[in-house]
Short mmCIF file of C-alpha atoms in Angstrom, two decimals:
data_model
loop_
_atom_site.label_atom_id
_atom_site.label_comp_id
_atom_site.label_asym_id
_atom_site.label_seq_id
_atom_site.Cartn_x
_atom_site.Cartn_y
_atom_site.Cartn_z
CA MET A 10 26.00 -69.64 75.49
CA ALA A 11 26.92 -70.43 71.87
CA VAL A 12 26.01 -67.86 69.29
CA SER A 13 24.52 -69.25 66.07
CA GLN A 14 26.56 -68.60 62.97
CA ARG A 15 25.01 -67.54 59.68
CA LYS A 16 26.45 -66.27 56.43
CA ASP A 17 26.32 -62.54 55.99
CA VAL A 18 24.12 -62.27 52.91
CA THR A 19 25.36 -58.74 52.31
CA SER A 20 28.88 -60.05 51.65
CA GLN A 21 28.04 -61.99 48.48
CA GLU A 22 28.61 -60.47 45.08
CA ALA A 23 25.78 -58.40 43.69
CA ILE A 24 23.34 -60.45 41.66
CA PRO A 25 23.56 -59.30 38.03
CA LEU A 26 20.58 -57.75 36.34
CA ILE A 27 20.48 -60.66 33.90
CA SER A 28 21.77 -64.21 34.13
CA ARG A 29 24.43 -65.69 31.88
CA ARG A 30 21.72 -67.80 30.30
CA GLY A 31 19.54 -64.76 29.74
CA GLN A 32 22.45 -62.86 28.19
CA ARG A 33 23.29 -65.81 25.94
CA ILE A 34 19.70 -65.84 24.68
CA CYS A 35 19.85 -62.08 24.05
CA ASP A 36 23.12 -62.51 22.16
CA ALA A 37 21.69 -65.38 20.11
CA PHE A 38 18.70 -63.26 19.15
CA ALA A 39 20.94 -60.30 18.31
CA SER A 40 22.97 -62.51 15.97
CA GLY A 41 19.94 -62.40 13.68
CA ALA A 42 19.42 -58.71 14.32
CA PHE A 43 19.21 -57.75 10.65
CA LEU A 44 15.57 -58.80 10.29
CA ALA A 45 14.67 -57.44 13.72
CA ASN A 46 16.26 -54.09 12.89
CA ALA A 47 14.51 -53.97 9.53
CA GLY A 48 11.21 -54.62 11.27
CA ALA A 49 11.89 -51.88 13.79
CA ARG A 50 12.60 -49.41 10.98
CA ILE A 51 9.36 -50.33 9.26
CA MET A 52 7.40 -49.88 12.47
CA SER A 53 9.08 -46.52 13.05
CA ARG A 54 8.19 -45.23 9.58
CA GLY A 55 4.91 -47.13 9.38
CA TYR A 56 3.45 -49.54 6.86
CA PHE A 57 2.17 -48.18 3.60
CA ASP A 58 -1.52 -47.34 3.38
CA SER A 59 -2.80 -45.55 0.31
CA ILE A 60 -5.03 -43.30 2.43
CA SER A 61 -3.62 -42.97 5.94
CA LYS A 62 0.12 -43.43 5.27
CA PRO A 63 1.06 -43.11 1.58
CA GLN A 64 4.71 -42.53 2.51
CA GLY A 65 4.87 -45.71 4.58
CA ILE A 66 6.94 -48.75 3.64
CA VAL A 67 5.52 -51.36 1.28
CA ASP A 68 6.31 -54.78 2.75
CA PHE A 69 7.61 -57.31 0.22
CA GLY A 70 9.72 -58.92 2.96
CA VAL A 71 7.48 -60.83 5.38
CA SER A 72 6.21 -64.15 4.02
CA GLU A 73 2.47 -63.79 4.60
CA ASN A 74 -0.47 -64.31 2.26
CA LYS A 75 -2.73 -61.26 2.52
CA LEU A 76 -4.93 -62.09 -0.46
CA MET A 77 -7.68 -64.02 1.34
CA PHE A 78 -9.05 -61.86 4.13
CA ASP A 79 -12.44 -61.35 2.49
CA VAL A 80 -12.89 -65.12 2.12
CA PHE A 81 -11.95 -65.78 5.74
CA GLU A 82 -14.08 -62.92 6.99
CA LYS A 83 -17.15 -64.76 5.68
CA LYS A 84 -15.94 -68.16 6.83
CA LEU A 85 -15.16 -67.11 10.39
CA ALA A 86 -18.62 -65.54 10.74
CA GLU A 87 -20.37 -68.90 10.32
CA PRO A 88 -22.44 -69.95 13.37
CA LYS A 89 -20.66 -73.29 13.82
CA ILE A 90 -17.33 -71.49 14.04
CA GLN A 91 -18.69 -68.77 16.33
CA THR A 92 -19.86 -71.41 18.81
CA LEU A 93 -18.42 -71.18 22.32
CA ALA A 94 -18.55 -74.29 24.50
CA PRO A 95 -17.52 -74.57 28.19
CA HIS A 96 -14.58 -76.91 27.51
CA MET A 97 -12.92 -74.24 25.34
CA LEU A 98 -12.38 -72.04 28.41
CA PHE A 99 -10.71 -74.65 30.63
CA TYR A 100 -7.54 -76.72 30.69
CA ASP A 101 -7.26 -79.44 28.06
CA VAL A 102 -4.64 -81.78 26.67
CA MET A 103 -1.58 -79.58 26.35
CA ALA A 104 -0.43 -80.99 22.99
CA GLY A 105 -3.88 -80.38 21.47
CA ASN A 106 -7.39 -81.55 22.24
CA LEU A 107 -8.32 -84.93 20.82
CA ARG A 108 -10.93 -83.63 18.38
CA PHE A 109 -8.48 -81.20 16.84
CA ARG A 110 -5.74 -83.81 16.53
CA GLY A 111 -8.19 -86.26 14.96
CA ALA A 112 -9.30 -83.65 12.43
CA LEU A 113 -5.67 -82.84 11.59
CA ALA A 114 -4.81 -86.50 11.10
CA GLU A 115 -7.71 -86.86 8.66
CA PHE A 116 -6.88 -83.60 6.87
CA LEU A 117 -3.15 -84.32 6.51
CA THR A 118 -3.72 -87.90 5.39
CA GLU A 119 -5.66 -86.56 2.41
CA ARG A 120 -3.67 -83.40 1.62
CA LEU A 121 -0.27 -85.09 1.92
CA ASN A 122 -1.43 -88.16 0.04
CA ALA A 123 -0.02 -90.15 2.95
CA ALA A 124 1.06 -93.74 2.29
CA LYS A 125 -1.15 -94.83 5.19
CA PRO A 126 -3.69 -93.05 7.41
CA LEU A 127 -2.08 -90.82 10.01
CA ASP A 128 -2.72 -91.81 13.63
CA PRO A 129 -4.06 -88.96 15.81
CA LYS A 130 -1.98 -90.23 18.73
CA ASN A 131 1.15 -89.17 16.80
CA VAL A 132 -0.10 -85.61 16.18
CA ARG A 133 1.07 -82.74 18.37
CA VAL A 134 0.25 -79.02 18.11
CA CYS A 135 1.72 -75.86 19.58
CA ASN A 136 1.66 -72.10 18.96
CA GLY A 137 3.47 -71.98 15.63
CA ALA A 138 5.71 -74.00 13.33
CA GLY A 139 8.79 -72.11 14.57
CA PRO A 140 8.13 -73.06 18.21
CA MET A 141 7.49 -76.64 17.06
CA MET A 142 10.94 -76.65 15.44
CA GLU A 143 12.36 -75.64 18.80
CA LEU A 144 10.51 -78.43 20.60
CA VAL A 145 11.70 -81.07 18.15
CA ALA A 146 15.27 -79.75 18.12
CA SER A 147 15.32 -79.82 21.93
CA SER A 148 14.13 -83.43 21.83
CA ILE A 149 16.65 -84.82 19.33
CA GLY A 150 19.81 -82.87 20.16
CA ASP A 151 21.82 -81.53 23.09
CA PRO A 152 23.29 -78.03 23.39
CA GLY A 153 26.15 -77.70 20.93
CA ASP A 154 24.90 -80.43 18.59
CA CYS A 155 24.29 -79.54 14.96
CA LEU A 156 21.58 -79.75 12.32
CA MET A 157 22.46 -79.45 8.64
CA MET A 158 20.35 -77.21 6.44
CA PRO A 159 20.58 -76.23 2.76
CA MET A 160 21.47 -72.55 2.25
CA PRO A 161 20.05 -70.12 1.21
CA CYS A 162 17.26 -70.85 3.65
CA TYR A 163 14.61 -69.30 5.86
CA GLY A 164 16.75 -67.24 8.24
CA GLY A 165 14.51 -67.68 11.27
CA VAL A 166 15.67 -71.28 11.65
CA PHE A 167 18.83 -70.12 13.41
CA TRP A 168 16.66 -68.72 16.19
CA ASP A 169 14.11 -71.54 16.06
CA VAL A 170 16.67 -74.24 16.86
CA GLY A 171 19.46 -72.15 18.34
CA GLY A 172 17.79 -69.69 20.71
CA ARG A 173 16.84 -71.91 23.65
CA ALA A 174 17.53 -75.38 22.25
CA GLU A 175 21.15 -74.28 21.58
CA ILE A 176 21.43 -76.37 18.42
CA ASN A 177 23.90 -75.07 15.83
CA VAL A 178 23.16 -74.97 12.11
CA VAL A 179 25.69 -76.33 9.61
CA PRO A 180 25.02 -74.96 6.11
CA VAL A 181 24.80 -77.15 3.04
CA HIS A 182 25.88 -74.41 0.65
CA LEU A 183 24.09 -74.11 -2.69
CA THR A 184 25.26 -71.61 -5.30
CA SER A 185 24.16 -70.10 -8.59
CA LYS A 186 27.13 -71.81 -10.25
CA MET A 187 26.09 -75.27 -11.34
CA GLU A 188 28.33 -78.14 -10.33
CA GLU A 189 28.83 -81.39 -12.18
CA GLY A 190 25.53 -83.24 -12.37
CA ASP A 191 23.39 -80.18 -11.57
CA THR A 192 20.54 -79.21 -13.86
CA MET A 193 19.82 -75.80 -12.34
CA PRO A 194 21.42 -73.19 -10.05
CA PHE A 195 21.08 -73.61 -6.27
CA GLN A 196 20.33 -77.32 -6.74
CA LEU A 197 20.23 -79.60 -3.70
CA THR A 198 21.60 -83.14 -4.04
CA ALA A 199 22.13 -85.98 -1.61
CA LYS A 200 25.85 -85.86 -2.41
CA LYS A 201 26.12 -82.25 -1.25
CA ILE A 202 24.46 -83.27 2.03
CA GLU A 203 26.79 -86.22 2.56
CA ASP A 204 29.86 -84.15 1.67
CA THR A 205 28.80 -81.54 4.23
CA TYR A 206 28.24 -84.25 6.85
CA ASN A 207 31.67 -85.77 6.26
CA LYS A 208 33.42 -82.40 6.41
CA ALA A 209 31.59 -81.34 9.58
CA THR A 210 32.24 -84.58 11.44
CA ALA A 211 35.91 -84.45 10.40
CA GLU A 212 36.02 -81.03 12.09
CA GLY A 213 34.66 -82.58 15.29
CA LYS A 214 31.06 -81.39 15.00
CA LYS A 215 28.28 -83.68 16.16
CA ILE A 216 25.58 -83.79 13.48
CA VAL A 217 22.26 -85.13 14.77
CA GLY A 218 20.10 -84.48 11.71
CA ILE A 219 19.03 -82.30 8.83
CA LEU A 220 16.24 -79.75 8.51
CA LEU A 221 14.58 -79.47 5.09
CA ILE A 222 11.88 -77.07 3.89
CA ASN A 223 9.75 -78.54 1.10
CA PRO A 224 8.52 -76.59 -0.82
CA HIS A 225 11.61 -74.50 -0.26
CA ASN A 226 11.90 -71.05 1.24
CA PRO A 227 13.20 -68.81 -0.40
CA LEU A 228 13.83 -70.69 -3.68
CA GLY A 229 10.31 -72.07 -4.15
CA ASP A 230 11.63 -75.46 -5.33
CA ILE A 231 9.71 -78.69 -4.80
CA TYR A 232 11.82 -81.74 -4.00
CA SER A 233 11.21 -84.84 -6.08
CA ALA A 234 10.38 -88.22 -4.56
CA GLU A 235 13.75 -89.51 -5.78
CA LEU A 236 15.69 -86.70 -4.09
CA ILE A 237 13.79 -87.10 -0.82
CA MET A 238 14.45 -90.85 -0.79
CA ASP A 239 18.14 -90.31 -1.57
CA ILE A 240 18.38 -87.90 1.37
CA LEU A 241 16.55 -90.32 3.66
CA ASN A 242 19.00 -93.06 2.73
CA VAL A 243 22.00 -90.83 3.45
CA CYS A 244 20.54 -89.93 6.83
CA HIS A 245 19.71 -93.57 7.58
CA ARG A 246 23.33 -94.60 6.95
CA HIS A 247 24.49 -92.07 9.54
CA SER A 248 21.55 -92.47 11.98
CA LEU A 249 20.46 -88.86 11.45
CA HIS A 250 17.08 -87.34 12.20
CA VAL A 251 15.17 -85.64 9.38
CA ILE A 252 12.92 -82.70 10.24
CA MET A 253 10.79 -82.09 7.16
CA ASP A 254 9.09 -78.69 7.22
CA GLU A 255 6.21 -78.81 4.72
CA ILE A 256 4.59 -75.54 5.74
CA TYR A 257 4.12 -74.47 2.08
CA MET A 258 2.62 -77.76 0.86
CA MET A 259 -0.69 -76.05 -0.01
CA SER A 260 0.96 -72.97 -1.54
CA ILE A 261 1.74 -74.58 -4.90
CA PHE A 262 0.10 -72.35 -7.51
CA ASP A 263 1.44 -74.21 -10.57
CA THR A 264 -1.26 -76.71 -11.56
CA GLU A 265 1.29 -78.92 -13.31
CA ALA A 266 3.67 -79.19 -10.36
CA LYS A 267 3.74 -82.40 -8.34
CA PHE A 268 4.38 -82.22 -4.61
CA THR A 269 5.74 -85.24 -2.74
CA SER A 270 5.35 -85.29 1.02
CA VAL A 271 7.79 -87.37 2.99
CA LEU A 272 4.77 -89.15 4.50
CA SER A 273 3.58 -90.19 1.05
CA LEU A 274 6.62 -92.44 0.59
CA PRO A 275 5.72 -96.07 1.27
CA ASN A 276 9.14 -97.29 2.43
CA ILE A 277 10.78 -94.71 4.66
CA PRO A 278 14.09 -96.33 5.70
CA ASP A 279 14.10 -95.00 9.29
CA PRO A 280 10.61 -93.76 10.23
CA GLN A 281 11.58 -93.29 13.89
CA ARG A 282 13.88 -90.45 12.87
CA VAL A 283 11.54 -88.68 10.44
CA HIS A 284 9.49 -85.80 11.87
CA LEU A 285 7.05 -83.75 9.78
CA VAL A 286 6.25 -80.15 10.71
CA TRP A 287 3.42 -78.15 9.18
CA GLY A 288 1.37 -75.10 10.16
CA PHE A 289 -1.51 -72.78 9.28
CA ALA A 290 0.50 -69.56 8.82
CA LYS A 291 1.32 -69.88 5.11
CA ASP A 292 -1.13 -72.36 3.56
CA PHE A 293 -4.14 -70.93 5.41
CA CYS A 294 -3.06 -67.28 5.29
CA MET A 295 -3.39 -66.88 9.05
CA SER A 296 -0.01 -66.39 10.66
CA GLY A 297 -1.72 -64.64 13.57
CA MET A 298 -3.61 -67.77 14.62
CA ARG A 299 -0.32 -69.37 15.75
CA CYS A 300 -0.61 -73.10 15.17
CA GLY A 301 2.19 -75.50 14.27
CA VAL A 302 1.74 -79.24 13.83
CA LEU A 303 4.09 -82.18 14.36
CA TYR A 304 3.63 -85.73 13.11
CA SER A 305 6.15 -88.25 14.42
CA VAL A 306 5.93 -91.97 15.17
CA ASN A 307 8.82 -91.64 17.63
CA GLU A 308 7.18 -92.14 21.04
CA ALA A 309 10.21 -90.82 22.93
CA VAL A 310 10.23 -87.56 20.94
CA ASN A 311 6.46 -87.23 21.37
CA LYS A 312 6.80 -87.62 25.13
CA ALA A 313 9.47 -84.91 25.24
CA VAL A 314 7.26 -82.60 23.16
CA ASP A 315 4.32 -83.38 25.47
CA ALA A 316 6.38 -82.05 28.38
CA LEU A 317 7.86 -79.01 26.61
CA VAL A 318 4.57 -77.92 25.00
CA TYR A 319 3.36 -76.82 28.44
CA PHE A 320 4.91 -73.47 27.51
CA ASN A 321 3.43 -73.38 24.00
CA MET A 322 -0.22 -74.38 24.24
CA ILE A 323 -2.88 -73.16 21.83
CA PRO A 324 -6.07 -71.60 23.29
CA GLY A 325 -9.18 -73.78 23.11
CA PRO A 326 -11.25 -71.35 20.98
CA ILE A 327 -8.52 -71.24 18.33
CA GLN A 328 -8.36 -75.03 18.23
CA HIS A 329 -12.12 -75.08 17.68
CA VAL A 330 -11.96 -72.60 14.79
CA LEU A 331 -9.15 -74.48 13.05
CA THR A 332 -10.90 -77.81 13.55
CA GLU A 333 -13.99 -76.58 11.78
CA ILE A 334 -11.92 -75.16 8.92
CA VAL A 335 -9.95 -78.33 8.14
CA LEU A 336 -13.08 -80.51 8.38
CA ASP A 337 -14.98 -78.44 5.80
CA LYS A 338 -13.74 -80.24 2.67
CA GLU A 339 -16.38 -78.72 0.40
CA TRP A 340 -15.34 -75.18 1.31
CA LEU A 341 -11.65 -76.06 1.01
CA ASP A 342 -11.95 -77.64 -2.43
CA ASN A 343 -14.56 -75.36 -3.98
CA VAL A 344 -13.90 -71.96 -2.41
CA PHE A 345 -10.68 -71.54 -0.50
CA ILE A 346 -8.08 -73.43 -2.53
CA PRO A 347 -9.17 -72.41 -6.07
CA THR A 348 -9.64 -68.77 -5.04
CA LYS A 349 -6.28 -68.65 -3.31
CA TYR A 350 -4.35 -70.18 -6.19
CA SER A 351 -6.05 -67.93 -8.73
CA ARG A 352 -5.14 -64.82 -6.76
CA MET A 353 -1.60 -66.05 -6.16
CA ARG A 354 -1.04 -66.66 -9.87
CA GLU A 355 -2.36 -63.21 -10.77
CA ALA A 356 -0.19 -61.43 -8.19
CA ARG A 357 2.93 -63.41 -9.09
CA SER A 358 2.40 -62.76 -12.80
CA TYR A 359 2.12 -59.01 -12.16
CA MET A 360 5.37 -58.92 -10.15
CA CYS A 361 7.24 -61.12 -12.64
CA ASP A 362 6.13 -58.97 -15.58
CA LYS A 363 7.32 -55.80 -13.85
CA LEU A 364 10.65 -57.39 -12.94
CA SER A 365 11.09 -58.67 -16.50
CA ALA A 366 10.60 -55.15 -17.84
CA LEU A 367 13.39 -54.04 -15.51
CA GLY A 368 15.71 -56.80 -16.72
CA ILE A 369 15.56 -58.73 -13.44
CA PRO A 370 15.69 -62.54 -13.90
CA VAL A 371 13.58 -64.60 -11.49
CA ARG A 372 13.82 -68.24 -10.51
CA LYS A 373 11.20 -70.36 -12.21
CA SER A 374 9.46 -71.98 -9.28
CA PRO A 375 5.99 -73.50 -8.82
CA SER A 376 5.36 -72.69 -5.17
CA GLY A 377 5.72 -70.27 -2.29
CA LEU A 378 4.50 -66.77 -1.56
CA TYR A 379 7.63 -65.17 -2.97
CA ILE A 380 10.02 -64.79 -5.90
CA TRP A 381 13.79 -65.34 -5.82
CA ALA A 382 15.03 -62.42 -7.91
CA ASP A 383 18.48 -61.75 -9.36
CA PHE A 384 19.52 -58.08 -9.00
CA ARG A 385 23.20 -58.66 -9.78
CA LYS A 386 23.22 -56.43 -12.87
CA TYR A 387 22.41 -53.43 -10.65
CA ILE A 388 25.05 -54.24 -8.01
CA GLN A 389 28.44 -53.19 -9.35
CA PRO A 390 30.91 -54.01 -8.07
CA LEU A 391 29.17 -57.18 -6.93
CA THR A 392 29.97 -57.39 -3.22
CA PRO A 393 28.04 -58.23 -0.05
CA GLU A 394 28.46 -54.62 1.04
CA ASN A 395 26.87 -53.32 -2.13
CA GLU A 396 23.97 -55.75 -1.78
CA LEU A 397 23.20 -53.92 1.45
CA VAL A 398 23.65 -50.56 -0.32
CA LEU A 399 20.88 -51.57 -2.72
CA PHE A 400 18.77 -52.82 0.18
CA GLU A 401 19.15 -49.44 1.88
CA LYS A 402 18.15 -47.64 -1.31
CA PHE A 403 14.99 -49.73 -1.46
CA MET A 404 14.22 -48.97 2.19
CA ASP A 405 14.82 -45.25 1.69
CA ALA A 406 12.43 -45.38 -1.27
CA GLY A 407 9.79 -47.01 0.91
CA VAL A 408 9.87 -50.69 -0.10
CA TYR A 409 11.17 -53.61 1.94
CA LEU A 410 12.51 -56.75 0.30
CA THR A 411 14.90 -59.18 1.93
CA PRO A 412 18.52 -59.52 0.77
CA GLY A 413 19.90 -62.99 0.25
CA ILE A 414 23.05 -62.85 2.35
CA GLU A 415 21.71 -61.21 5.50
CA ALA A 416 18.25 -62.76 5.52
CA PHE A 417 18.86 -66.22 4.04
CA ASN A 418 22.57 -66.90 4.49
CA CYS A 419 23.05 -67.04 0.74
CA GLY A 420 26.68 -67.62 -0.12
CA GLU A 421 26.85 -64.94 -2.83
CA PRO A 422 25.52 -61.39 -3.24
CA GLY A 423 22.85 -60.09 -5.58
CA PHE A 424 19.72 -62.08 -4.80
CA PHE A 425 16.57 -60.83 -3.03
CA ARG A 426 13.36 -62.57 -1.99
CA MET A 427 10.21 -60.66 -2.89
CA VAL A 428 6.81 -61.60 -1.43
CA PHE A 429 4.00 -61.08 -3.95
CA THR A 430 0.98 -62.12 -1.85
CA VAL A 431 0.19 -58.57 -0.77
CA TYR A 432 -2.70 -56.17 -1.40
CA ARG A 433 -2.92 -55.04 -5.03
CA ASP A 434 -2.31 -51.36 -4.36
CA HIS A 435 0.74 -52.30 -2.27
CA LEU A 436 2.00 -54.46 -5.13
CA GLU A 437 1.65 -51.65 -7.65
CA VAL A 438 3.22 -48.93 -5.49
CA GLY A 439 6.03 -51.22 -4.35
CA MET A 440 7.00 -52.11 -7.91
CA GLU A 441 6.90 -48.43 -8.90
CA ARG A 442 9.32 -47.63 -6.08
CA ILE A 443 11.64 -50.48 -7.06
CA ALA A 444 11.62 -49.26 -10.67
CA ALA A 445 12.55 -45.74 -9.54
CA VAL A 446 15.49 -47.03 -7.48
CA LEU A 447 16.80 -49.17 -10.33
CA LYS A 448 16.43 -46.28 -12.79
CA ASP A 449 18.57 -44.15 -10.51
CA CYS A 450 21.14 -46.93 -10.22
CA ALA A 451 21.25 -47.35 -13.99
CA GLU A 452 21.74 -43.63 -14.57
CA ASN A 453 24.02 -42.76 -11.66
CA GLY A 454 25.47 -46.04 -10.46
CA LEU A 455 24.82 -47.82 -7.21
CA THR A 456 27.19 -45.48 -5.39
CA LYS A 457 28.68 -42.14 -6.36
CA PRO A 458 32.37 -42.26 -5.38
CA GLN A 459 34.40 -39.09 -5.59
CA ALA A 460 37.33 -38.74 -7.98
CA ASP A 461 40.61 -40.16 -6.76
CA ASN A 462 42.19 -36.71 -6.66
CA ALA A 463 39.41 -35.19 -4.56
CA GLU A 464 40.79 -32.98 -1.81
CA ALA A 465 39.39 -31.92 1.54
CA PRO A 466 37.68 -28.50 1.55
CA THR A 467 39.83 -25.50 2.37
CA SER A 468 38.97 -22.01 3.56
CA ALA A 469 39.24 -20.73 -0.03
CA ASP A 470 36.77 -23.36 -1.22
CA VAL A 471 34.06 -22.39 1.23
CA LYS A 472 34.68 -18.74 1.94
CA GLU A 473 31.80 -17.47 -0.13
CA GLU A 474 29.56 -20.54 0.07
CA SER A 475 26.17 -20.84 1.72
CA LEU A 476 25.38 -23.33 4.47
CA GLU A 477 23.58 -25.57 1.95
CA ASP A 478 26.57 -25.58 -0.39
CA LEU A 479 28.93 -26.30 2.46
CA LEU A 480 26.87 -29.20 3.73
CA GLY A 481 26.56 -30.61 0.22
CA LEU A 482 30.32 -30.43 -0.21
CA LEU A 483 30.94 -32.16 3.10
CA GLN A 484 28.41 -34.87 2.35
CA GLY A 485 30.06 -35.49 -1.00
CA ARG A 486 33.41 -35.97 0.70
CA ILE A 487 31.91 -38.24 3.36
CA SER A 488 30.35 -40.47 0.72
CA SER A 489 33.87 -41.38 -0.43
CA SER A 490 35.11 -44.02 1.98
CA GLY A 491 38.75 -43.31 1.08
CA TRP A 492 38.43 -39.71 2.13
CA LEU A 493 36.63 -40.79 5.29
CA GLU A 494 39.47 -43.09 6.26
CA GLU A 495 42.16 -40.46 5.62
CA THR A 496 40.42 -37.37 6.98
CA ARG A 497 39.25 -37.11 10.57
CA THR A 498 37.40 -34.20 12.14
CA GLN A 499 40.33 -33.20 14.32
CA ASN A 500 42.78 -33.19 11.40
CA TRP A 501 40.51 -31.14 9.17
CA ALA A 502 39.86 -28.60 11.95
CA THR A 503 43.59 -28.14 12.54
CA GLN A 504 44.36 -27.75 8.85
CA ASN A 505 41.41 -25.45 8.05
CA PRO A 506 40.68 -23.20 11.04
CA GLU A 507 39.01 -20.46 8.95
CA ALA A 508 36.65 -22.91 7.29
CA LEU A 509 35.82 -24.44 10.64
CA GLU A 510 34.94 -21.04 12.11
CA GLN A 511 32.76 -20.22 9.09
CA PHE A 512 30.99 -23.55 9.49
CA LYS A 513 30.31 -22.88 13.18
CA GLN A 514 28.91 -19.42 12.43
CA ALA A 515 26.67 -20.82 9.71
CA MET A 516 25.37 -23.50 12.05
CA LYS A 517 24.60 -20.95 14.76
CA SER A 518 22.50 -18.97 12.36
CA GLN A 519 20.13 -21.91 11.87
CA GLU A 520 17.38 -22.45 14.43
CA GLY A 521 18.04 -25.52 16.55
CA PHE A 522 21.75 -25.76 15.67
CA GLY A 523 25.00 -24.52 17.13
CA ASP A 524 26.22 -24.05 20.68
CA LYS A 525 23.62 -23.37 23.33
#
C-alpha cells in the first residue's frame, strides 16, 4: 500500500517576525525619524501648560492653528450639527457620501474662484490630505518612480508618497542666494523645475510628476498665475502629472495678497494630469477631524482612488459635521474667516516683533501658520551640525521649533520654521525662552570649545578636588570633540590610575552610584 507523501512543514526556514515589506516600511519611516524623535521627546517631557506643566515644552513646531477653539466650540454645539441620523452609522460610499461631496464641490467652486463649477462626481475624500497624497501617488506612479518637489518643503511628503506608494522625491533645490532672474531668495521658477527634470532623467530616473504646495510650506509664498501656468506648460511638454496641494488656501492673512488656485485658470494645458488636494486641517483649524479632499477629472485616477480609499474612509458623523460647516456661508464669511485672520495677524505680529528685537530676519510672506526665520547670525561657524546644536539648546530650554535641514530638506543651515498660531501664553513663554537661549549664545557662543592646548586630567589635577569639581572638569573635556577623539576611557585609565581610583571612590560615596 502506497504511503502518501507530504512536505515536512517543520523543515522550512523559520518565518521571520516581520516581512521584508514590513521592514522596508519601518526603514522608510525611520528615514524621517528626526520629527518622530522630536515628538517623542516632547511627549516624554510634556507640553507646556501654565498651570499643570510650566516646565513643559512650548510647541512652535507642529503646523496647527489653535486660535479658534472657542469659535468652534459654539459652532459644533448647534442642533443641526449635533443631529444623528441612521445613515451615519452604516456603510456608505467609500470615497465620501454624495451630500458631502456635493457640498464640497459648491464650497471649493466659490473659495477657489474656479474657472467653472466643480462636478461632485470628481470629488473624493479620505482621512487626511497626507493619506490623499499617498492615494494619488499610488495611482500615477509605480514603485521607484519619482516626483519632483521644490525644497525646502513640508518634510512629511517623503512619507506621504514614499512610505507605501514607494515613490521617490527628487528635490528642486531653492537657496537663499538669488540666481540670475530671481527677485527674492528661495524663489521657484519654471526653469529650475525643467533643469531638475533634465538632470534627473539624464541620470536614469523616471519622473512622473511634480508636487507643489501653494501657499507654500514652510516659506509662506503664494505662486502667481503666471508661474503656475509656466509650470503647467513645462509639465505638459513632458507629460508629467501635477499634484497641487492647496491646503493653506484659506490661511492667507494678508488682505492685499492674491491667491490663484490651479482650478481658477481657464486654459489648463493638460487637465487630465492636474490633481488638486485640499483638507480641513489647516484652513479650518481641525487637524483631528482627519479629512483630505481630491479634485481630479481623470477618471482612471478616480477609479484607483475609489479602490484604495477602502482603507481610508471617513466616519459618517464627521462627514455630516463638515458638510454643515462648509454650507454655512454666513457663518464662514461673517464669523469664522474674519475672526481667524484677525487673530492670525495679531499672533504673527507679536512673534515678528519679538524676533526683530533679537535681530532675527523673517521672510515676508502673506500666508501660512508659520514664519521662516533666519538664525544664521547665532550659528557660528555656520554648519548643519551647529544648526542642530541650536535646535538642541532650544529644546533644552523648553521650546520646539523645526530646523530647516532636518525638517524641510533645506539645502543650507540656519533657517527655522516657527508656528505662531498657538495660545497666547504659549507664544509669550516660548519667545521668552528663545530670547534666553540667544542671549546665552551671544554672550558665550553657540558652543564652548576648550583651548587647543587643553590636556587630559592627571592625578595631580584632581587629587584635592570634590566630586562636583571632578565631574565639571570631565564634562569640560568631553565637550571638546578633539579631546574626545584623542582620549578614550581605557587610555585615560591606564595613564592616570590614581585619578581613576579617586573617581571610583567618589562615585561610591554617592547614593545610587558605584559598584553594587
